[in-house]
PDB file of C-alpha atoms in Angstrom:
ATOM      1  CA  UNK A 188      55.540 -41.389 182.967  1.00 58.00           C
ATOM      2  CA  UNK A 189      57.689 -40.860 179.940  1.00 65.00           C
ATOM      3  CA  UNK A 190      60.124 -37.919 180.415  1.00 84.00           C
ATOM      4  CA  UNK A 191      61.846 -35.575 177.841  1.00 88.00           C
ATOM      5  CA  UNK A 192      65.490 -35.647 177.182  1.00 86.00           C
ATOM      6  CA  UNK A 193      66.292 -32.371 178.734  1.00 84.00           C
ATOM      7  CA  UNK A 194      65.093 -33.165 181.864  1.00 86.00           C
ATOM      8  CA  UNK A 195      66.738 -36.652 182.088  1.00 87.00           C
ATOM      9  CA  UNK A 196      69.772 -34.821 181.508  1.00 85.00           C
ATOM     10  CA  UNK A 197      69.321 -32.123 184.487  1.00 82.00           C
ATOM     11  CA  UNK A 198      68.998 -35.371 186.769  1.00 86.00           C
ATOM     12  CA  UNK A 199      71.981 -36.679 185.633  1.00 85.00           C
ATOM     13  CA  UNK A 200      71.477 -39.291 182.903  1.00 90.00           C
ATOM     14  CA  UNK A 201      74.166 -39.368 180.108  1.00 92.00           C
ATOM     15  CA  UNK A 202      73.364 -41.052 176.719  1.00 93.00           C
ATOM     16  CA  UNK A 203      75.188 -44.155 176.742  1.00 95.00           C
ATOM     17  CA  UNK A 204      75.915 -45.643 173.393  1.00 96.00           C
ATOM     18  CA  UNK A 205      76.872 -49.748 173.264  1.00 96.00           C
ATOM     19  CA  UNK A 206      78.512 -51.576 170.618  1.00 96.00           C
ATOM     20  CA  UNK A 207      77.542 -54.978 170.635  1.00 96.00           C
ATOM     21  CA  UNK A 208      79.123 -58.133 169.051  1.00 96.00           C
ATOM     22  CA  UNK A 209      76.901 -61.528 169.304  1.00 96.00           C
ATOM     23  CA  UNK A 210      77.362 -64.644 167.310  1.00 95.00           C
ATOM     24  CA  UNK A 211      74.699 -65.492 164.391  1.00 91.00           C
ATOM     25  CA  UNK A 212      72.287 -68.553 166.233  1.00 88.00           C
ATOM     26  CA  UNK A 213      72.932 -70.399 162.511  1.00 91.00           C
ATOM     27  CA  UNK A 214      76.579 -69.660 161.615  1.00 91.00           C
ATOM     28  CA  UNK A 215      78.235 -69.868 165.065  1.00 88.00           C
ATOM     29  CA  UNK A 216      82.038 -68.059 163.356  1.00 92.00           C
ATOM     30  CA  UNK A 217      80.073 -65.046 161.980  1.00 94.00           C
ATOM     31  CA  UNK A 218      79.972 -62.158 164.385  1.00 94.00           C
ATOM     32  CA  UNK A 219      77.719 -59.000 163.504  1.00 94.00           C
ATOM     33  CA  UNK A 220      77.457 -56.104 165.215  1.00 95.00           C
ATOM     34  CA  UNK A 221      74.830 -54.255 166.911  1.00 96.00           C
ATOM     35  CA  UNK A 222      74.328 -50.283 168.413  1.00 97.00           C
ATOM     36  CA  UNK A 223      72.129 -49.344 171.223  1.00 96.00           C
ATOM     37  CA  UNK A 224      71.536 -46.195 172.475  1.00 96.00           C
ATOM     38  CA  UNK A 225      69.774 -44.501 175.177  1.00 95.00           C
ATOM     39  CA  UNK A 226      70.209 -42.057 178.363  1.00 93.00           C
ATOM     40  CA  UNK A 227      71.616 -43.969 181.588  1.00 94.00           C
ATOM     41  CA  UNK A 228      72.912 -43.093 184.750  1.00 93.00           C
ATOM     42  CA  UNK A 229      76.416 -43.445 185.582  1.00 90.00           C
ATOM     43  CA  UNK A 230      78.017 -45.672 187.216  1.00 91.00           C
ATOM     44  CA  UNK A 231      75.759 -48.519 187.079  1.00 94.00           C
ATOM     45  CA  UNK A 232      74.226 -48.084 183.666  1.00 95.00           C
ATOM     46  CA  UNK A 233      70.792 -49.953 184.511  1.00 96.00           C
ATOM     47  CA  UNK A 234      69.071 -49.596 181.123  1.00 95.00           C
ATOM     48  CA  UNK A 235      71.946 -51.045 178.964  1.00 96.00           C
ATOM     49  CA  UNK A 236      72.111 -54.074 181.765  1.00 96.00           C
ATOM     50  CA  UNK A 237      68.102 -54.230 181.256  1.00 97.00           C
ATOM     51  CA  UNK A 238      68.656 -54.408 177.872  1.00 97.00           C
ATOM     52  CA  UNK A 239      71.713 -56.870 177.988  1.00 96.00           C
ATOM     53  CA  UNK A 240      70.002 -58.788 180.024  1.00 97.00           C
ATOM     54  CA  UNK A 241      66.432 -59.257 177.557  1.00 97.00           C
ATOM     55  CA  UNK A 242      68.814 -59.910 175.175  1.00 95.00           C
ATOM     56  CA  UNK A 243      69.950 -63.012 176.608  1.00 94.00           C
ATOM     57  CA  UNK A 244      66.595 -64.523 178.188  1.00 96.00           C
ATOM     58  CA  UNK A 245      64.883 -63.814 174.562  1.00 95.00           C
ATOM     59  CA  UNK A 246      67.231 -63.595 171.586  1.00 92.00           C
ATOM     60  CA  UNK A 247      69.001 -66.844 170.005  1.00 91.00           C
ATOM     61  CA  UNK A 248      72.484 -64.898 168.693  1.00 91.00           C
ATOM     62  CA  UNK A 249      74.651 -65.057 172.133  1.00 94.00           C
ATOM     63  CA  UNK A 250      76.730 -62.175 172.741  1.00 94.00           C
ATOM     64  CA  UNK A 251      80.271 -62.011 172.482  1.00 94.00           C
ATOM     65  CA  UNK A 252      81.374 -58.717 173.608  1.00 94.00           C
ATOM     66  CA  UNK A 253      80.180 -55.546 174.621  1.00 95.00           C
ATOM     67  CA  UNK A 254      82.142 -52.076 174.260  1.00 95.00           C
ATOM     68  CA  UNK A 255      80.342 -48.563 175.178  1.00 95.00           C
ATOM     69  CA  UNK A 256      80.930 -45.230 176.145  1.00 94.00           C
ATOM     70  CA  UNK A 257      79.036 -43.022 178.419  1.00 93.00           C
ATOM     71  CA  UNK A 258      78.684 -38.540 177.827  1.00 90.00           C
ATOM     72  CA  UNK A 259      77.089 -36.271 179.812  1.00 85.00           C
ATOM     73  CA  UNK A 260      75.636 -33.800 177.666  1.00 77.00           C
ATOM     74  CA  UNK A 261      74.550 -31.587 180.236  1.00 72.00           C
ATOM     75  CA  UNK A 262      74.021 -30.804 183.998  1.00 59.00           C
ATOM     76  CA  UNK A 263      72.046 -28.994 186.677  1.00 58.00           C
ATOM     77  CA  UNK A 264      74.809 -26.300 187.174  1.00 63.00           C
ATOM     78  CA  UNK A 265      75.043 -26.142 183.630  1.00 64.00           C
ATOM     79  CA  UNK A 266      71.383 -24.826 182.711  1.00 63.00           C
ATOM     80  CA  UNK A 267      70.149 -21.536 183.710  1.00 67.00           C
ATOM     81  CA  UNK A 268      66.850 -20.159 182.848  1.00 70.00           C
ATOM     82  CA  UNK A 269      66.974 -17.001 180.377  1.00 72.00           C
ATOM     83  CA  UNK A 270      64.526 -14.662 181.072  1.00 75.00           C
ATOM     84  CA  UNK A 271      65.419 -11.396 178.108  1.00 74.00           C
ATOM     85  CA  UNK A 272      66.975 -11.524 174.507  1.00 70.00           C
ATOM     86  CA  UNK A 273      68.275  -8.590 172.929  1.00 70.00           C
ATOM     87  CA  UNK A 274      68.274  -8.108 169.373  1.00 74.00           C
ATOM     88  CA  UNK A 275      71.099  -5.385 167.477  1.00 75.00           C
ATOM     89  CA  UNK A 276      69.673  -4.268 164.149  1.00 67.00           C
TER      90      UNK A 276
END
């Protein structure tokens, strides 16, 4: 069941951003780059593995590197539920 980003985020997943460098399958000295993106959880980051890991059973262009970064945008004790707004003027 597909989930929105807010509440991935109250149970802890961070959007984890990887930079990836592979080799082009015909010219084996270029390198290009690639960026993936999606919400993961912390420490062991099992939908950039998932991903890393289709990448090498069904792509041709093997990787060379991989450098990412992990954020928590938000957490549980973070949110709180407004109930009122109050408007001046």
């Amino acid at each position: 069941m597909p989930q929105t980003e807010t509440e991935l985020m109250l149970k802890g997943y961070g959007l984890t951003t990887a930079e990836i460098y592979y080799r082009m399958p015909d010219y084996r000295h270029v390198l290009q780059s690639y960026i993936w993106q999606d919400y993961d959880l912390a420490p062991d980051y099992p939908q950039m593995f998932r991903f890393i890991e289709f990448w090498q059973k069904n792509l041709d262009g093997p990787l060379h590197s991989v450098r990412f970064t992990h954020r928590k945008l938000i957490g549980p004790s973070e949110w709180r539920n407004v109930v009122g707004e109050f408007r001046l003027h």
